[in-house]
CSV table of C-alpha atoms in Angstrom, one decimal:
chain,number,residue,atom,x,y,z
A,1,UNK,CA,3.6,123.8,84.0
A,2,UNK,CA,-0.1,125.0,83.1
A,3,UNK,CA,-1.2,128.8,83.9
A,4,UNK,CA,2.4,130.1,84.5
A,5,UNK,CA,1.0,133.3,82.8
A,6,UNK,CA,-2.5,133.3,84.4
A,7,UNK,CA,-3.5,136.6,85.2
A,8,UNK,CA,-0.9,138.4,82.5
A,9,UNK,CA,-1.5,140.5,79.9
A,10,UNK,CA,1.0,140.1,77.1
A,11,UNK,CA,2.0,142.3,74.0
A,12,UNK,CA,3.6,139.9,71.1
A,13,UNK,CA,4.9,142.0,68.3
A,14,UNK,CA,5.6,140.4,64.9
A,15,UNK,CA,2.9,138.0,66.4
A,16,UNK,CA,1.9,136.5,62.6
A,17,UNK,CA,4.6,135.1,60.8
A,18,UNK,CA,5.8,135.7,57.0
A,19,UNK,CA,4.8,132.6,55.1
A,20,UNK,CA,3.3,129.1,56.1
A,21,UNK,CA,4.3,127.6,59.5
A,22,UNK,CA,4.7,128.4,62.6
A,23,UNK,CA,7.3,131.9,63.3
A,24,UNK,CA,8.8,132.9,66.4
A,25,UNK,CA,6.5,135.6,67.2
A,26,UNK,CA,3.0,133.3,66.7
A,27,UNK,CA,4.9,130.7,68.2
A,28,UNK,CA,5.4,132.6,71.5
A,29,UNK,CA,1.6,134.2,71.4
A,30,UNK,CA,0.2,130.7,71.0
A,31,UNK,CA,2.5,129.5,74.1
A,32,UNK,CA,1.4,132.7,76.0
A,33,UNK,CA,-2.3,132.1,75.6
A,34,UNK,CA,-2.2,128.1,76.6
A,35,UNK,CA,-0.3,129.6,79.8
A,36,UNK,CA,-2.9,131.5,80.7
A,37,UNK,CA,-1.9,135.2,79.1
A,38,UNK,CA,-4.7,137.4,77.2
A,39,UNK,CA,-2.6,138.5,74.1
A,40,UNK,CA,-2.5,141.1,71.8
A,41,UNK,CA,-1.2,140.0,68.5
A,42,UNK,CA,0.7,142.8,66.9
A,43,UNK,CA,1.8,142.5,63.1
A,44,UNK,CA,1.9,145.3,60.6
A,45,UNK,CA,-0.2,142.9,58.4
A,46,UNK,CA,-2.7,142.6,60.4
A,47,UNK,CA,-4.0,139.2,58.3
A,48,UNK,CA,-1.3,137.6,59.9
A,49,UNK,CA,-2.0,138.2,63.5
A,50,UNK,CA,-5.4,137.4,62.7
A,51,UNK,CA,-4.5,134.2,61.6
A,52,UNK,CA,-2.6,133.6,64.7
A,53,UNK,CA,-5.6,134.9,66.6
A,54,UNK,CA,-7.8,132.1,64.9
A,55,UNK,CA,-5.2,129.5,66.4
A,56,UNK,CA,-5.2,130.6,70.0
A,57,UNK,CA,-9.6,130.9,69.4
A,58,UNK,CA,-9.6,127.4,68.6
A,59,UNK,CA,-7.5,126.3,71.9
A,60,UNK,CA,-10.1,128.5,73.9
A,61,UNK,CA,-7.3,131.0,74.7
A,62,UNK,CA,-7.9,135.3,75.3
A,63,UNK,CA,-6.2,137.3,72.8
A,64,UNK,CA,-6.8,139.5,69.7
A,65,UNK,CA,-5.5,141.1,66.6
A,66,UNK,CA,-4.1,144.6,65.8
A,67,UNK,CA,-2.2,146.3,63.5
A,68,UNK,CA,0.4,148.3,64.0
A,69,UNK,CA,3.9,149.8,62.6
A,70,UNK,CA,6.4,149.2,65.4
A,71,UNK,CA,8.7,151.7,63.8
A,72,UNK,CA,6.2,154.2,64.4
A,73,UNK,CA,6.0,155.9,67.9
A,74,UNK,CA,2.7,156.3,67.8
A,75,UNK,CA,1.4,153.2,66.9
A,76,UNK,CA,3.1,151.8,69.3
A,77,UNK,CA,1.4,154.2,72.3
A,78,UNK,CA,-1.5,153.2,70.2
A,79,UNK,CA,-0.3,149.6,71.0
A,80,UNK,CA,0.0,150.1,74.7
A,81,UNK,CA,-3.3,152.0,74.8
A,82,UNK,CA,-5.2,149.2,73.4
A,83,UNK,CA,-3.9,146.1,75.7
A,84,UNK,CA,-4.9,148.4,78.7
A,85,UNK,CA,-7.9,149.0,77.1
A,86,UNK,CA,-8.7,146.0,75.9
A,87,UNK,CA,-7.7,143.8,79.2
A,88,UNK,CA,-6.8,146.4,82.2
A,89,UNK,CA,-3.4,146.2,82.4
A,90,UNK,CA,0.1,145.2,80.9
A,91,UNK,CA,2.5,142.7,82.1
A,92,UNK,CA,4.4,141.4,79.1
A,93,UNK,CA,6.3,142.9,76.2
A,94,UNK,CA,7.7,140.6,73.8
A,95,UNK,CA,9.8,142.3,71.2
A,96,UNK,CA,10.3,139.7,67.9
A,97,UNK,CA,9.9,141.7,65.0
A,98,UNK,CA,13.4,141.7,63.2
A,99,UNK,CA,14.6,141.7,59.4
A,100,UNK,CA,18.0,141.5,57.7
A,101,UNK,CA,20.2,141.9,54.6
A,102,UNK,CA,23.2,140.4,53.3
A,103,UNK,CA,26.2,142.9,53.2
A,104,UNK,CA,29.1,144.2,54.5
A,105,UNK,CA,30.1,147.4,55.4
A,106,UNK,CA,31.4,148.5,52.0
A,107,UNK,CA,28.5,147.1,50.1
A,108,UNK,CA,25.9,148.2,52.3
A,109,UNK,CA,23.4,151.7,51.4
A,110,UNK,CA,22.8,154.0,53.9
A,111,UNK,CA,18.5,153.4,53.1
A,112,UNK,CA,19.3,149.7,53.9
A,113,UNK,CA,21.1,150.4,57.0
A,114,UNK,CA,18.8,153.1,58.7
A,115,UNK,CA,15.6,150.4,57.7
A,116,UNK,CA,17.4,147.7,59.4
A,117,UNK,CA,18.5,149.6,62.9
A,118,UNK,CA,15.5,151.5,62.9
A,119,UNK,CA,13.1,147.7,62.6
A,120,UNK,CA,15.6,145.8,64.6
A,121,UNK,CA,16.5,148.9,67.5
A,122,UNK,CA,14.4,151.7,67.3
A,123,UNK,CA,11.2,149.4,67.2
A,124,UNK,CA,12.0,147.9,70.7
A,125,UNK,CA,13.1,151.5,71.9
A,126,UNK,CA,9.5,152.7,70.7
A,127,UNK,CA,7.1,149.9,72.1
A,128,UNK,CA,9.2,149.8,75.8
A,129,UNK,CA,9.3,153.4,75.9
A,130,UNK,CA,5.1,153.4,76.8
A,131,UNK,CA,5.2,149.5,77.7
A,132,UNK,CA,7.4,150.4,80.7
A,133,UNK,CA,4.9,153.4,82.2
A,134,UNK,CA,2.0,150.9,82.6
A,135,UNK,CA,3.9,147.7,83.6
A,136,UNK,CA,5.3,150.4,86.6
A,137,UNK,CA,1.1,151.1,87.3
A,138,UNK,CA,0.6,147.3,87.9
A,139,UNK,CA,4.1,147.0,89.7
A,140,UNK,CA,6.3,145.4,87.4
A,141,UNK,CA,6.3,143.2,84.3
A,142,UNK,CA,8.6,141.8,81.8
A,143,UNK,CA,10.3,142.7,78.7
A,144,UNK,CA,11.6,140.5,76.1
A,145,UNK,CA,13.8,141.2,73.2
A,146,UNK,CA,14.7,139.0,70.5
A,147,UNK,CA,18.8,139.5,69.6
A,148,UNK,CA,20.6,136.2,67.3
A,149,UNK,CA,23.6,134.8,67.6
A,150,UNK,CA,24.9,136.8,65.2
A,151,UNK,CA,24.6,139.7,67.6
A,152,UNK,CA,27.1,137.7,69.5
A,153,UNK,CA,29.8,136.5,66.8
A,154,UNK,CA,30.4,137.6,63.3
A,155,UNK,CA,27.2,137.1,60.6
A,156,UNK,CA,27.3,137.2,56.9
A,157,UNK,CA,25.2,140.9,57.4
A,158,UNK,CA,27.2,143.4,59.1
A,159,UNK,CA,23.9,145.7,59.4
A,160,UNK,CA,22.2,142.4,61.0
A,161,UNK,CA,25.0,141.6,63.0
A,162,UNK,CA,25.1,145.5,64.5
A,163,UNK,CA,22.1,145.8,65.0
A,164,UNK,CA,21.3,142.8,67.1
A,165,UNK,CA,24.8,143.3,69.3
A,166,UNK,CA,22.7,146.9,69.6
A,167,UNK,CA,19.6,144.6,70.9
A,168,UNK,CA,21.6,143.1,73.7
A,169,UNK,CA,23.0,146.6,74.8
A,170,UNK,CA,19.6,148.0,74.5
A,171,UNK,CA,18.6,144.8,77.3
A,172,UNK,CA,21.7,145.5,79.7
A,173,UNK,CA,20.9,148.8,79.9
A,174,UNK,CA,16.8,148.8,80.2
A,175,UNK,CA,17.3,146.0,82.8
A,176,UNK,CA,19.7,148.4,85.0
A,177,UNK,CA,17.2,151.1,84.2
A,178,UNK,CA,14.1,149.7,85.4
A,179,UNK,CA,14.9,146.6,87.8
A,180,UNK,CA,13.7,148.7,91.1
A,181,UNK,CA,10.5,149.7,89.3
A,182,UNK,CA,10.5,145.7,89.2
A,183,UNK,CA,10.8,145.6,85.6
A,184,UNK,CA,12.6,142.6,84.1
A,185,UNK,CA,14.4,142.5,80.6
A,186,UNK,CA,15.7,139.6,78.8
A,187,UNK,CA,17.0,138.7,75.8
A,188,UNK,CA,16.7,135.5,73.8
A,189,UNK,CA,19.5,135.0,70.9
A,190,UNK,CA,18.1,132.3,68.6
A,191,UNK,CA,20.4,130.3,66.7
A,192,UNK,CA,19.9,128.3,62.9
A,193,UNK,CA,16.2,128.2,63.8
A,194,UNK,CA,14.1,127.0,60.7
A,195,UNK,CA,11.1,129.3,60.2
A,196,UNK,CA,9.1,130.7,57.7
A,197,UNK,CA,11.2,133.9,57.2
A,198,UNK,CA,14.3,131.7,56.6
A,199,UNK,CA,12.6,128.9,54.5
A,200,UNK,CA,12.7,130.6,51.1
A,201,UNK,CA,16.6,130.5,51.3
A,202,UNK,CA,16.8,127.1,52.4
A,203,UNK,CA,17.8,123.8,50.0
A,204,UNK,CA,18.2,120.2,51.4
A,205,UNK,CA,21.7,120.7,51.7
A,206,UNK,CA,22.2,124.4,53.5
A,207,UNK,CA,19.0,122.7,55.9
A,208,UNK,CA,21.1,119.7,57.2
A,209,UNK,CA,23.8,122.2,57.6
A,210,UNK,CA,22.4,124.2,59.4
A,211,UNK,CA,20.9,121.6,61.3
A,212,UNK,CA,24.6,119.5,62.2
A,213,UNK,CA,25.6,123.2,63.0
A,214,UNK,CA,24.9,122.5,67.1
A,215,UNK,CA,26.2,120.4,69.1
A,216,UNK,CA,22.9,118.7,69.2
A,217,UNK,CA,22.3,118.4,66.1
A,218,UNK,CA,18.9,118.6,65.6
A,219,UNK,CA,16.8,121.5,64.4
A,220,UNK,CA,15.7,124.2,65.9
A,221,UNK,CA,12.2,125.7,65.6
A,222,UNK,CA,9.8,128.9,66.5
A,223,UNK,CA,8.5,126.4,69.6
A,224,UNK,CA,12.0,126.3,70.8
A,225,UNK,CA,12.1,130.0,71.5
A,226,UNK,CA,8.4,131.0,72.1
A,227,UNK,CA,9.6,128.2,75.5
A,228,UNK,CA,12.3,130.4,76.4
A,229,UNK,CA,10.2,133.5,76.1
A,230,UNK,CA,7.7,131.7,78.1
A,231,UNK,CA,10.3,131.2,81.1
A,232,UNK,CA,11.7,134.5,81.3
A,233,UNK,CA,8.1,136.3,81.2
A,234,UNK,CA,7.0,133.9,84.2
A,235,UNK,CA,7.0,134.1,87.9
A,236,UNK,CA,9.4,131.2,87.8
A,237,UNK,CA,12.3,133.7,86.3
A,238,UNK,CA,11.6,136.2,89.0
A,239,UNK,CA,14.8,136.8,90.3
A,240,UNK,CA,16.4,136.8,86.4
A,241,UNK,CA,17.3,140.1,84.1
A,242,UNK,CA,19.9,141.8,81.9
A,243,UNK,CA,20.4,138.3,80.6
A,244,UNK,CA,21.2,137.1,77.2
A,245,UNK,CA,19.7,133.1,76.4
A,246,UNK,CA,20.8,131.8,73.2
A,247,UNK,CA,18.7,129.1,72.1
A,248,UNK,CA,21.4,127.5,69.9
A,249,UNK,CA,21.5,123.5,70.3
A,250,UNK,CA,24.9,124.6,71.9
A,251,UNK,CA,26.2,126.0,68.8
A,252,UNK,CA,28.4,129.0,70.2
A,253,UNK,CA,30.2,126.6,72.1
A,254,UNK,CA,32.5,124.8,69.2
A,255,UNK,CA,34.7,125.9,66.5
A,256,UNK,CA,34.1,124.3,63.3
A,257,UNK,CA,38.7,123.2,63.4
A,258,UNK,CA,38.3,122.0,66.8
A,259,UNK,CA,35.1,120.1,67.6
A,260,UNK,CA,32.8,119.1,64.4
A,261,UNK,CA,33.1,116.7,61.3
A,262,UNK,CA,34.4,119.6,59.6
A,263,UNK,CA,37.4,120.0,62.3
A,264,UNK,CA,37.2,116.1,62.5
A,265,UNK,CA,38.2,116.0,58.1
A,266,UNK,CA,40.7,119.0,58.8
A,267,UNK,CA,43.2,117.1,61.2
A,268,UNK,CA,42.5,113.6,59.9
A,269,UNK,CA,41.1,111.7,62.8
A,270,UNK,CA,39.1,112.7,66.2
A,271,UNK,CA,38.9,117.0,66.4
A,272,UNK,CA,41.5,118.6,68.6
A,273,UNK,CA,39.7,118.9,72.9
């Protein structure tokens, strides 16, 4: 459907992405602006919301480029400041900036921890605390944070893994907070999503993995969640918040020993139902 955000002013952190292709944050800006949104493109780099400025130009879409430090409380007042500024109101917060490490608890430092909760956590804490003040002048809005899967089952990162279980928390408890101000807060948890921050790791092999993975099996990509993000900042999820939406290809409904080839090879004919 065509305009579903006309009218809406949108904040897209993370809006560039970290190599060639298309990311989950300048997927979800491009989607906002062809639905009618004026967007400002937030990236710490602030070549790479440029360059996902240039795409949304050359569609004939409103948005434009800052940067900013999420981590920082007062860029991200600054943030705020400049999409009121800039278009007269605020209606959309999408929080996508995230990073990770592998390590478990006994390998893990405490600098690598602290960075990781305080990109992952402290960044969405920062940019809804001044969000939420103007969407409540205009009389609502919505908020979007971006958790994983491996918020929701063990991850090969514990500090990952914590962190993004913290993300869905964080959504419960904004959405009780704020739902009479009529404030809505979702949270999308992508699954084995091929993007430009995963790409470096990937081979052939770990990619068709990865992509058999779901219960589809097919791959997912940054379009696949910058759609969700588009549903739950519309009009058409009015009546939906303190959600959690993986976008998975069905992946957190199987066991390996009980539904895929792998369970299939284990037992020696059709997997265990």
């Amino acid at each position: 459907m065509a305009d579903r955000l006309a009218g809406k002013v949108a904040i897209v952190t993370g809006a560039g992405s970290s190599g060639p292709g298309i990311g989950n944050g300048k997927a979800a800006s491009i989607l906002f602006a062809r639905e009618g949104a004026s967007v400002l493109l937030v990236d710490r780099e602030l070549e790479r919301a440029e360059e996902t400025l240039g795409l949304i130009e050359a569609e004939g879409g409103t948005a434009s480029a800052m940067g900013a430090d999420v981590t920082s409380a007062a860029d991200c007042e600054a943030m705020v400041r400049a999409a009121v500024e800039r278009y007269g109101r605020l209606d959309i917060l999408h929080n996508n900036v995230g990073i990770s490490t592998r390590a478990d608890v006994t390998e893990v430092t405490e600098e690598q921890w602290d960075h990781i909760m305080t990109v992952n956590v402290k960044s969405i804490v920062l940019a809804s605390k001044y969000a939420i003040p103007e969407m409540k002048k205009g009389g609502g809005g919505s908020i979007i944070t971006l958790s994983s899967i491996a918020g929701l089952r063990a991850n090969s990162s514990t500090p990952y893994t914590t962190s993004k279980a913290a993300v869905v928390g964080l959504t419960q408890s904004m959405a009780g907070d704020h739902g009479r101000d009529g404030i809505r807060v979702n949270c999308i948890a992508p699954g084995l999503v091929y993007t430009p921050m995963v790409a470096p790791r990937m081979d052939d092999d770990l990619r068709q993995i990865r992509r058999e993975a779901g219960v589809l099996g097919t791959e997912g990509t940054a379009w696949d969640i910058g759609w969700a993000a588009g549903f739950l900042s519309s009009d058409e999820a009015r009546w939906i918040t303190g959600v959690v939406l993986p976008v998975d290809a069905g992946l957190l409904v199987t066991t390996p020993v009980t539904y895929n080839r792998l369970g299939q090879q284990q037992h020696g004919g059709p997997a265990v139902r």
